[in-house]
Coordinates of C-alpha atoms and ligand atoms in Angstrom, one line a residue:
M87 CA -5.1 78.5 30.8
L88 CA -6.1 82.1 30.4
A89 CA -3.0 84.2 29.6
S90 CA -4.4 87.1 31.6
Q91 CA -4.3 84.9 34.7
Y92 CA -1.1 83.1 34.0
Y93 CA 2.5 83.9 35.1
I94 CA 4.0 84.7 31.7
R95 CA 7.3 86.7 31.9
T96 CA 8.9 86.9 28.5
L97 CA 11.9 89.2 27.8
R98 CA 12.4 91.3 24.7
E99 CA 16.2 90.9 24.9
A100 CA 18.3 87.9 26.0
P101 CA 20.6 88.6 28.9
A102 CA 24.2 89.0 27.8
E103 CA 25.5 85.9 29.7
A104 CA 23.3 83.6 27.5
E105 CA 25.6 82.3 24.8
I106 CA 23.7 79.5 23.2
A107 CA 20.2 79.3 21.7
S108 CA 18.6 77.1 24.4
H109 CA 19.9 79.3 27.2
R110 CA 18.8 82.5 25.4
L111 CA 15.3 81.2 24.5
L112 CA 14.5 79.6 27.8
L113 CA 15.3 82.9 29.5
R114 CA 13.5 85.0 27.0
G115 CA 10.5 82.7 26.9
G116 CA 10.1 82.9 30.6
Y117 CA 10.9 79.3 31.2
I118 CA 13.8 79.6 33.6
R119 CA 15.6 82.2 35.7
P120 CA 19.1 82.2 37.1
V121 CA 19.8 82.0 40.8
G122 CA 23.6 81.7 40.7
A123 CA 26.1 80.3 38.2
G124 CA 24.7 76.9 37.1
I125 CA 21.7 77.2 39.4
F126 CA 18.2 77.9 38.0
S127 CA 14.6 78.3 39.1
W128 CA 11.9 76.9 36.9
L129 CA 9.0 79.3 36.1
P130 CA 5.5 77.9 35.5
L131 CA 6.1 77.4 31.7
G132 CA 9.4 75.8 32.3
L133 CA 8.1 73.5 35.0
R134 CA 5.3 72.4 32.6
V135 CA 7.9 71.3 30.0
L136 CA 10.0 69.6 32.6
Q137 CA 7.0 67.7 33.9
R138 CA 6.0 66.6 30.5
V139 CA 9.5 65.3 29.7
E140 CA 9.4 63.5 33.1
Q141 CA 6.1 62.0 32.2
V142 CA 7.4 60.6 28.9
I143 CA 10.4 59.1 30.8
R144 CA 8.1 57.8 33.6
E145 CA 5.8 56.1 31.2
E146 CA 8.5 54.3 29.3
M147 CA 10.3 53.3 32.5
N148 CA 7.0 51.8 33.8
V149 CA 6.3 50.0 30.6
A150 CA 9.9 48.5 30.8
G151 CA 9.0 47.1 34.2
A152 CA 11.0 49.5 36.4
H153 CA 9.6 50.8 39.7
E154 CA 9.7 54.4 40.8
V155 CA 11.2 55.3 44.2
L156 CA 12.6 58.4 45.7
M157 CA 15.9 58.4 47.4
P158 CA 17.5 61.2 49.5
V159 CA 19.8 64.0 48.3
L160 CA 21.8 63.7 51.5
H161 CA 24.2 60.7 51.5
P162 CA 26.0 59.8 54.8
R163 CA 29.8 59.5 54.4
E164 CA 29.8 56.0 55.8
L165 CA 27.9 54.7 52.8
W166 CA 30.3 56.1 50.3
E167 CA 33.2 54.8 52.4
R168 CA 31.8 51.3 52.1
S169 CA 31.9 51.5 48.3
G170 CA 35.4 53.1 48.5
R171 CA 34.3 56.2 46.6
W172 CA 34.3 58.9 49.3
D173 CA 37.9 59.9 48.4
I174 CA 38.1 59.1 44.8
F175 CA 34.8 60.1 43.1
A176 CA 35.6 62.7 40.5
P177 CA 34.8 65.5 40.4
T178 CA 34.6 65.6 44.2
P179 CA 30.9 65.7 45.3
L180 CA 29.6 68.7 47.2
R181 CA 30.0 67.9 50.9
V182 CA 28.3 69.2 54.0
K183 CA 28.6 68.7 57.8
D184 CA 25.8 68.7 60.3
R185 CA 26.0 70.4 63.7
A186 CA 27.4 67.2 65.2
D187 CA 30.2 67.2 62.6
R188 CA 28.8 64.2 60.7
E189 CA 29.7 64.4 57.0
F190 CA 27.5 64.0 54.1
C191 CA 27.7 64.5 50.3
L192 CA 24.9 65.8 48.1
G193 CA 24.3 62.9 45.8
P194 CA 25.9 63.2 42.4
T195 CA 24.7 59.6 41.7
H196 CA 22.9 57.0 43.8
E197 CA 24.7 53.6 43.4
E198 CA 25.5 53.5 47.2
V199 CA 22.1 54.5 48.4
V200 CA 20.1 52.2 46.1
T201 CA 22.4 49.2 46.7
D202 CA 22.1 49.7 50.4
L203 CA 18.3 50.1 50.0
V204 CA 17.9 46.9 48.1
A205 CA 20.3 45.0 50.4
M206 CA 18.0 45.6 53.3
D207 CA 15.2 43.5 51.8
L208 CA 17.1 41.2 49.4
D209 CA 17.1 37.6 50.5
S210 CA 16.3 35.0 47.9
Y211 CA 16.8 34.7 44.2
R212 CA 13.0 35.0 44.0
D213 CA 13.3 38.7 45.0
I214 CA 15.1 39.7 41.8
P215 CA 15.3 40.7 39.0
A216 CA 14.2 44.2 40.0
T217 CA 14.9 47.6 38.5
L218 CA 14.3 50.8 40.6
Y219 CA 14.3 54.3 39.3
Q220 CA 13.8 57.8 40.5
I221 CA 13.6 61.3 39.1
Q222 CA 15.7 63.4 41.5
V223 CA 17.9 66.5 41.9
K224 CA 21.6 65.8 41.6
F225 CA 24.6 68.0 42.5
R226 CA 27.9 68.4 40.8
D227 CA 30.6 70.7 42.0
E228 CA 31.0 72.2 38.5
L229 CA 33.7 74.9 38.5
R230 CA 32.6 76.4 35.2
P231 CA 28.9 75.9 34.7
R232 CA 27.9 76.9 31.2
G233 CA 25.3 76.7 28.5
G234 CA 22.3 77.4 30.7
L235 CA 20.8 74.0 31.5
I236 CA 23.5 72.1 29.7
R237 CA 26.1 72.1 32.5
C238 CA 24.8 73.0 35.9
K239 CA 25.8 72.6 39.5
E240 CA 22.2 71.4 40.3
F241 CA 20.2 69.4 37.8
I242 CA 17.5 66.8 37.5
M243 CA 18.2 63.3 36.5
K244 CA 16.3 60.1 36.1
D245 CA 18.5 57.3 37.3
A246 CA 17.7 53.6 37.3
Y247 CA 19.4 50.6 38.8
S248 CA 18.9 47.0 38.0
F249 CA 19.6 44.0 40.2
D250 CA 19.8 40.5 38.6
R251 CA 20.8 37.0 39.5
D252 CA 23.2 36.4 36.7
R253 CA 24.8 37.9 33.6
D254 CA 22.0 36.8 31.3
G255 CA 19.6 38.6 33.6
L256 CA 21.7 41.7 33.5
D257 CA 21.7 41.6 29.7
R258 CA 17.9 41.5 29.7
S259 CA 17.6 44.4 32.1
Y260 CA 20.2 46.4 30.3
N261 CA 18.4 45.8 26.9
A262 CA 15.1 46.7 28.4
M263 CA 16.5 50.1 29.6
Y264 CA 18.3 50.7 26.4
D265 CA 15.1 50.1 24.4
A266 CA 13.2 52.3 26.7
Y267 CA 15.7 55.1 26.1
V268 CA 15.4 54.7 22.4
R269 CA 11.6 55.1 22.7
I270 CA 11.9 58.1 25.0
F271 CA 14.1 60.0 22.5
E272 CA 11.8 59.0 19.6
R273 CA 8.8 60.4 21.5
L274 CA 10.7 63.6 22.3
N275 CA 11.8 63.9 18.7
L276 CA 15.5 64.0 19.6
P277 CA 17.5 62.2 17.0
V278 CA 20.2 60.7 19.2
V279 CA 23.1 58.5 18.2
T280 CA 24.5 55.9 20.6
V281 CA 28.2 55.6 21.0
E282 CA 30.8 53.6 22.9
A283 CA 31.8 55.2 26.1
E284 CA 34.0 55.0 29.1
A285 CA 32.6 54.2 32.5
G286 CA 34.7 56.7 34.5
S287 CA 34.0 57.1 38.2
I288 CA 30.9 54.8 38.1
G289 CA 32.8 51.7 37.0
G290 CA 31.6 48.9 34.9
T291 CA 31.7 47.6 31.3
D292 CA 29.5 47.7 28.2
T293 CA 28.6 51.3 28.5
R294 CA 26.9 53.4 25.8
E295 CA 26.1 57.1 25.7
F296 CA 23.1 58.6 23.9
M297 CA 24.3 61.8 22.2
L298 CA 22.5 64.5 20.4
L299 CA 24.6 66.0 17.6
S300 CA 24.6 69.8 18.2
E301 CA 27.0 72.6 17.4
N302 CA 26.5 73.9 21.0
G303 CA 27.4 70.6 22.6
E304 CA 30.6 70.4 24.6
D305 CA 31.4 66.7 23.9
T306 CA 32.8 65.2 20.7
V307 CA 31.8 62.0 19.0
Y308 CA 33.6 60.3 16.1
M309 CA 31.4 58.6 13.5
C310 CA 32.5 56.7 10.5
D311 CA 31.3 58.0 7.2
S312 CA 30.8 54.6 5.7
C313 CA 29.9 52.1 8.5
D314 CA 28.0 52.4 11.8
Y315 CA 31.0 52.9 14.0
A316 CA 30.4 55.7 16.6
S317 CA 32.3 56.5 19.7
N318 CA 32.9 59.3 22.2
A319 CA 36.2 61.0 22.1
E320 CA 37.6 59.1 25.2
C321 CA 37.1 55.7 23.6
A322 CA 37.4 56.4 19.9
T323 CA 40.0 54.4 18.1
S324 CA 41.2 54.5 14.5
R325 CA 43.1 52.2 12.2
A326 CA 46.9 52.3 12.5
P327 CA 49.0 51.9 9.4
D328 CA 50.5 48.4 8.9
A329 CA 53.6 47.7 10.8
I330 CA 56.9 47.7 8.9
E331 CA 59.8 45.3 9.1
P332 CA 62.1 46.3 12.1
L333 CA 65.7 47.2 11.3
A334 CA 68.5 44.8 12.5
E335 CA 71.2 47.4 12.7
S336 CA 71.2 50.8 14.4
R337 CA 71.9 53.9 12.4
R338 CA 70.9 56.4 15.1
E339 CA 72.8 59.6 15.5
L340 CA 73.0 62.1 18.4
V341 CA 72.2 65.7 17.4
S342 CA 72.4 68.8 19.5
T343 CA 69.0 70.4 20.2
P344 CA 69.6 73.2 22.7
D345 CA 66.6 74.7 24.5
T346 CA 64.0 72.7 22.6
R347 CA 61.2 71.7 25.0
T348 CA 58.4 71.0 22.6
V349 CA 57.7 68.8 19.6
E350 CA 57.4 71.9 17.5
Q351 CA 60.7 73.3 18.6
V352 CA 62.6 70.1 18.0
T353 CA 61.1 69.3 14.6
G354 CA 61.4 72.9 13.6
L355 CA 65.1 72.9 14.4
L356 CA 65.6 69.6 12.6
G357 CA 63.5 70.5 9.7
V358 CA 61.1 67.5 9.9
T359 CA 57.4 67.3 10.4
P360 CA 56.0 66.3 13.8
D361 CA 54.9 62.9 12.6
R362 CA 58.6 61.9 12.2
L363 CA 59.1 62.2 15.9
V364 CA 58.2 59.8 18.7
K365 CA 57.1 61.5 22.0
T366 CA 58.1 59.7 25.2
L367 CA 55.8 60.5 28.1
L368 CA 56.8 59.2 31.6
F369 CA 54.2 58.2 34.1
R370 CA 54.3 56.8 37.6
A371 CA 51.9 53.8 37.7
G372 CA 51.5 52.0 41.0
D373 CA 55.0 51.2 42.2
G374 CA 56.7 51.5 38.9
F375 CA 57.3 53.7 35.9
I376 CA 55.9 53.6 32.4
A377 CA 57.2 55.3 29.2
A378 CA 54.3 55.8 26.8
L379 CA 55.3 56.4 23.2
V380 CA 53.1 58.1 20.6
R381 CA 53.8 59.8 17.3
G382 CA 54.8 63.4 17.6
D383 CA 51.6 64.8 16.0
R384 CA 49.3 62.7 18.2
A385 CA 47.9 63.3 21.7
L386 CA 48.1 60.6 24.3
N387 CA 44.6 59.6 25.4
E388 CA 44.9 59.3 29.2
F389 CA 41.7 57.3 29.5
K390 CA 43.2 54.6 27.4
L391 CA 46.4 54.7 29.4
A392 CA 44.3 54.5 32.6
R393 CA 42.5 51.5 31.2
F394 CA 45.8 49.9 30.4
V395 CA 47.1 50.2 34.0
K396 CA 43.8 48.7 35.2
G397 CA 43.2 50.8 38.3
E398 CA 46.8 51.3 39.4
E399 CA 47.3 54.8 40.6
L400 CA 48.5 56.9 37.7
R401 CA 50.2 60.3 37.4
M402 CA 52.7 62.0 35.2
A403 CA 56.3 61.6 36.5
N404 CA 57.4 64.8 38.2
D405 CA 60.5 66.8 37.2
A406 CA 62.7 65.1 39.8
E407 CA 61.6 61.6 38.7
V408 CA 62.2 62.5 35.0
Q409 CA 65.7 63.7 35.9
S410 CA 66.5 60.6 37.8
L411 CA 65.1 58.2 35.1
T412 CA 66.6 59.9 32.1
G413 CA 69.5 61.9 33.5
A414 CA 68.2 64.9 31.7
R415 CA 65.8 67.8 32.2
V416 CA 62.2 67.5 31.2
G417 CA 61.8 67.6 27.4
F418 CA 64.6 65.2 26.4
A419 CA 63.2 61.8 27.4
G420 CA 63.5 59.0 24.9
P421 CA 63.1 55.2 24.8
V422 CA 66.8 54.4 24.1
G423 CA 68.7 53.6 27.2
L424 CA 66.0 54.0 29.8
P425 CA 66.4 52.0 33.0
A426 CA 65.4 48.4 32.5
D427 CA 62.6 48.5 35.0
V428 CA 60.7 51.2 33.1
R429 CA 57.9 49.5 31.1
I430 CA 57.9 50.8 27.5
I431 CA 54.5 50.8 25.9
A432 CA 53.9 52.2 22.5
D433 CA 51.0 53.2 20.3
H434 CA 50.4 51.0 17.3
E435 CA 51.2 53.8 14.9
V436 CA 54.9 53.8 16.1
R437 CA 55.2 50.4 14.5
A438 CA 54.8 51.9 11.1
M439 CA 57.6 54.5 11.6
R440 CA 61.2 54.4 10.3
D441 CA 64.2 56.7 11.0
F442 CA 62.4 58.8 13.6
V443 CA 63.4 61.4 16.1
T444 CA 63.4 60.8 19.9
G445 CA 64.8 62.4 23.0
A446 CA 68.3 61.2 23.8
N447 CA 68.0 61.1 27.6
Q448 CA 70.6 63.8 27.9
D449 CA 70.3 67.6 28.2
D450 CA 69.9 69.5 24.9
A451 CA 70.1 66.4 22.7
H452 CA 67.9 64.2 20.5
F453 CA 68.5 61.1 18.4
V454 CA 67.7 61.0 14.8
N455 CA 67.3 57.9 12.6
V456 CA 66.0 55.9 15.5
N457 CA 64.4 52.5 14.7
L458 CA 62.5 49.8 16.5
A459 CA 64.4 46.6 17.4
A460 CA 67.7 48.1 16.3
D461 CA 67.6 50.8 19.0
F462 CA 65.1 49.8 21.6
G463 CA 62.3 47.3 22.3
V464 CA 58.7 47.8 23.2
D465 CA 57.2 45.8 26.1
E466 CA 53.6 46.2 25.0
W467 CA 51.7 47.6 22.0
V468 CA 48.6 49.5 23.0
D469 CA 46.0 51.8 21.4
L470 CA 47.1 55.0 23.2
R471 CA 46.4 57.8 20.8
E472 CA 43.5 60.1 20.6
A473 CA 41.4 59.6 17.5
C474 CA 41.2 62.6 15.1
H475 CA 38.9 63.9 12.5
G476 CA 39.9 62.3 9.2
D477 CA 41.5 59.1 10.7
T478 CA 40.7 55.8 9.0
C479 CA 37.9 53.8 10.7
A480 CA 39.2 50.8 12.6
Q481 CA 35.9 48.9 12.1
C482 CA 35.5 49.0 8.4
A483 CA 39.1 50.0 7.4
T484 CA 37.8 52.1 4.5
G485 CA 35.7 54.9 6.0
T486 CA 36.9 58.1 7.5
L487 CA 36.1 59.2 11.1
Q488 CA 34.2 62.5 11.3
A489 CA 34.2 64.6 14.5
H490 CA 30.9 66.0 15.6
R491 CA 30.0 68.2 18.5
C492 CA 27.3 66.7 20.7
I493 CA 25.4 66.9 23.9
E494 CA 25.4 63.8 26.1
L495 CA 21.8 63.0 27.2
A496 CA 21.9 59.6 28.7
H497 CA 24.3 56.8 29.7
V498 CA 23.7 53.1 30.3
F499 CA 26.2 50.9 32.2
K500 CA 26.6 47.3 33.1
L501 CA 28.1 47.6 36.6
G502 CA 28.5 44.0 37.6
T503 CA 29.1 43.3 41.4
K504 CA 31.2 46.2 42.4
Y505 CA 28.5 47.8 44.6
S506 CA 26.5 44.7 45.5
S507 CA 29.7 43.1 46.9
A508 CA 30.8 46.2 48.8
L509 CA 27.3 46.9 50.2
D510 CA 26.1 43.4 50.7
A511 CA 23.3 43.3 48.2
T512 CA 23.5 39.5 48.1
F513 CA 20.9 36.8 47.7
R514 CA 20.7 33.0 48.1
D515 CA 20.3 31.0 45.0
A516 CA 18.2 27.8 44.7
E517 CA 21.1 25.8 46.2
G518 CA 21.4 28.1 49.1
N519 CA 24.7 29.8 48.0
E520 CA 25.0 33.4 48.8
L521 CA 25.8 35.5 45.7
P522 CA 26.2 39.2 45.0
S523 CA 23.5 40.5 42.7
I524 CA 24.6 41.8 39.3
M525 CA 23.8 45.4 38.7
G526 CA 23.3 47.8 35.9
C527 CA 22.7 51.6 36.0
Y528 CA 21.0 53.9 33.6
G529 CA 20.9 57.7 33.7
I530 CA 19.1 60.4 31.7
G531 CA 19.7 64.1 32.2
V532 CA 16.1 65.4 32.5
S533 CA 16.8 69.1 32.8
R534 CA 19.5 68.8 30.1
I535 CA 16.9 67.3 27.8
V536 CA 14.9 70.5 28.1
A537 CA 17.9 72.4 26.8
A538 CA 18.6 69.8 24.1
L539 CA 15.0 70.1 22.9
V540 CA 15.4 73.8 22.4
E541 CA 18.8 73.4 20.7
Q542 CA 17.2 70.9 18.3
H543 CA 13.9 72.7 17.8
H544 CA 14.1 76.4 17.5
G545 CA 14.0 79.1 14.8
K546 CA 14.8 82.8 14.6
S547 CA 11.7 83.9 16.4
G548 CA 11.6 81.3 19.2
I549 CA 11.2 77.7 20.3
M550 CA 9.3 75.0 18.4
W551 CA 8.4 72.4 21.0
P552 CA 7.8 68.9 19.8
R553 CA 4.3 67.7 20.8
E554 CA 5.2 65.6 23.8
A555 CA 7.3 68.3 25.5
A556 CA 5.3 71.4 24.8
P557 CA 4.1 73.4 27.8
F558 CA 0.7 73.7 26.1
D559 CA -0.6 71.7 23.1
A560 CA -2.0 74.8 21.4
T561 CA -2.4 78.5 21.9
I562 CA -5.3 80.6 20.8
L563 CA -4.7 84.3 20.0
L564 CA -7.8 86.5 20.3
L565 CA -6.7 89.6 18.3
S566 CA -9.6 91.9 19.2
P567 CA -10.6 91.2 22.8
D568 CA -13.1 94.0 22.8
D569 CA -15.1 92.4 20.0
E570 CA -17.9 90.5 21.8
E571 CA -18.6 88.2 18.8
L572 CA -15.0 87.2 18.3
R573 CA -14.5 86.7 22.0
A574 CA -17.5 84.3 22.0
I575 CA -16.0 82.3 19.1
A576 CA -12.6 82.1 20.8
D577 CA -14.1 81.2 24.2
N578 CA -16.1 78.4 22.5
L579 CA -13.0 77.1 20.7
Y580 CA -11.0 77.2 24.0
T581 CA -13.7 75.0 25.7
Q582 CA -14.0 72.6 22.8
L583 CA -10.2 72.0 22.6
Q584 CA -10.0 71.5 26.4
D585 CA -12.9 69.0 26.1
C586 CA -10.7 67.1 23.6
G587 CA -8.1 66.8 26.4
L588 CA -5.7 69.5 25.1
D589 CA -3.9 71.9 27.3
V590 CA -4.5 75.3 25.8
L591 CA -3.0 78.7 26.4
Y592 CA -5.7 81.2 25.5
D593 CA -4.3 84.7 24.9
E594 CA -7.3 86.9 25.5
R595 CA -5.2 89.8 27.0
D596 CA -5.6 93.3 26.0
A597 CA -2.4 93.6 24.0
S598 CA -1.5 94.4 20.4
P599 CA -1.5 91.6 17.7
G600 CA 2.2 92.1 17.2
V601 CA 3.0 91.4 20.8
K602 CA 0.7 88.4 20.8
F603 CA 2.3 86.9 17.7
A604 CA 5.8 87.5 18.8
E605 CA 5.2 86.0 22.2
A606 CA 3.4 83.0 20.8
D607 CA 6.4 82.3 18.5
L608 CA 8.9 82.8 21.4
I609 CA 7.0 80.4 23.7
G610 CA 6.6 77.9 20.8
C611 CA 3.5 75.8 21.4
P612 CA 3.0 73.3 18.5
V613 CA -0.3 74.8 17.1
R614 CA -1.4 78.4 17.1
V615 CA -5.0 79.4 16.3
V616 CA -5.8 83.0 15.4
V617 CA -9.2 84.4 15.9
G618 CA -9.2 87.8 14.2
R619 CA -10.2 89.7 11.1
T620 CA -10.4 86.5 8.9
T621 CA -12.8 85.1 11.4
R622 CA -15.0 88.2 11.2
N623 CA -14.9 88.4 7.4
E624 CA -14.9 84.8 6.3
G625 CA -16.0 82.9 9.4
K626 CA -12.7 81.1 9.5
V627 CA -9.8 80.8 11.9
E628 CA -6.1 80.6 10.9
I629 CA -4.3 77.5 12.2
R630 CA -0.6 77.3 12.1
R631 CA 1.9 74.5 12.9
R632 CA 4.8 76.0 14.7
A633 CA 7.4 73.4 13.5
D634 CA 7.3 74.3 9.8
G635 CA 5.0 77.2 9.5
H636 CA 2.3 75.2 7.7
E637 CA -0.9 77.2 7.8
E638 CA -4.6 76.4 7.1
L639 CA -7.8 78.3 7.2
A640 CA -10.6 76.3 8.9
S641 CA -14.3 76.9 9.4
L642 CA -15.5 77.0 13.0
D643 CA -16.9 73.5 12.5
E644 CA -13.6 72.1 11.3
A645 CA -11.3 74.0 13.6
V646 CA -11.0 71.5 16.4
A647 CA -10.2 68.6 14.0
A648 CA -7.6 70.7 12.2
V649 CA -5.9 71.6 15.5
L650 CA -5.8 68.0 16.5
R651 CA -4.4 67.0 13.1
L652 CA -1.7 69.6 13.1
R653 CA -0.7 68.8 16.7
E654 CA -0.5 65.1 15.9
S655 CA 2.1 65.9 13.2
S656 CA 4.2 68.2 15.4
Ligands
LIG931 ZN1 33.8 52.5 9.4

């Protein structure tokens, strides 16, 4: 591509709204342009990167035996009602109505559409296994889009769905997709870690996320510093201290704690640290109430609580409910003397506590020296607390959990029969029994990968694209475009590199060397070839690998081989 004829629009300064490196550099490099908050257009350079990333994904999907399809963006409400997700999918999908008042959502994910699609033609066990995938625009009603391409309202995903006859088949399909994802990230030079995850609105079990550790990420993972344990924040668990012998006799005392609403206020007044208090959080779960107990310095993990109640509708008890259950204002609830039909569940850590503080279920009062068994019983022990940096690892019991910021790039799930049952994706087995197919689903954030690549591969002066994602494989800078002899050399090199199958950006524009160097660094192609003074004086070209600045001089005969070699190692 001749730079003089290409649409290159770099910026000297990054727009003020761009806070993270990928956002800044993609704007400055002329890769993307904003349309609205969390909505972007792709300029020619950006589209090239996007398409190369898609190509890597497509190749690995095809090798893994998946088949590409293209499903619609517009999903009729009826389909989502059949799966039961129209009202409960979180966050609520963007919805639209046509002129006849029919409702649709803009697909945030395609389980309904793909299951209905497969159901139309699925008849016998001979029709499956099958895995279908697409690369498609997705929509998410994001209230606070941020980080450029990291969190958008509209983005591009590759989503795949597998249909199998049985659990073993699902395991095979899942593993094939998992392995394909590992290869995709290897090819793109993105050192991801895979972590345990929560299925959320999609549903299912056995889910793993592929995370890129990055300071600009908005997710957190916990990794053990001595074994291979890794989990996202929602699922992470840590080792609780050993339980202690419960006390037989009560020694609790009522103390006055006027106007103390928070753990800090109570413990401050009583002169103890927050880990000596047990927090009592009241929830409405289905038709009943739950009191969830965690140590005062811990946060309750609501995903874990939701998992415990297994799909029962769950919300915090409101002020009136708290008043009626405890006889006190909010802030003074405790496990001692709650109505018998309130289920008391407690985090394992509470088992290791003695003589702790709890609310007294009366206004302006707490109990001190409360103990298990002597003062109250627990109906069920559950892992309820959020893991923290520095906790002991539950898997190896010796290592320490470390918190890392990260960007979620992909997610694989075993779905089971939730959608195939609801949307009739059933088949007849060899005996003629009608069975729901067993599904898995597998997503990769394609546009987010572009941002992640820049986060992972950039320097002060610009982007350093890994080979498989770069918009061009190499760039040639002709520093004296008026010099006929140099121009002939550069023209010749351009043709030779193209003949080798490389995409080359040839900067033969009438611009200063300084501008050309700065722009080449900003755009960040893997190899840069300079035809300039050294070429005139010594008959050599300068060849530089963007990733590490490694530079060589090559004769005109050796130049093509050197470019290929340095590109190969990018
Ligand atoms: Zn460990």
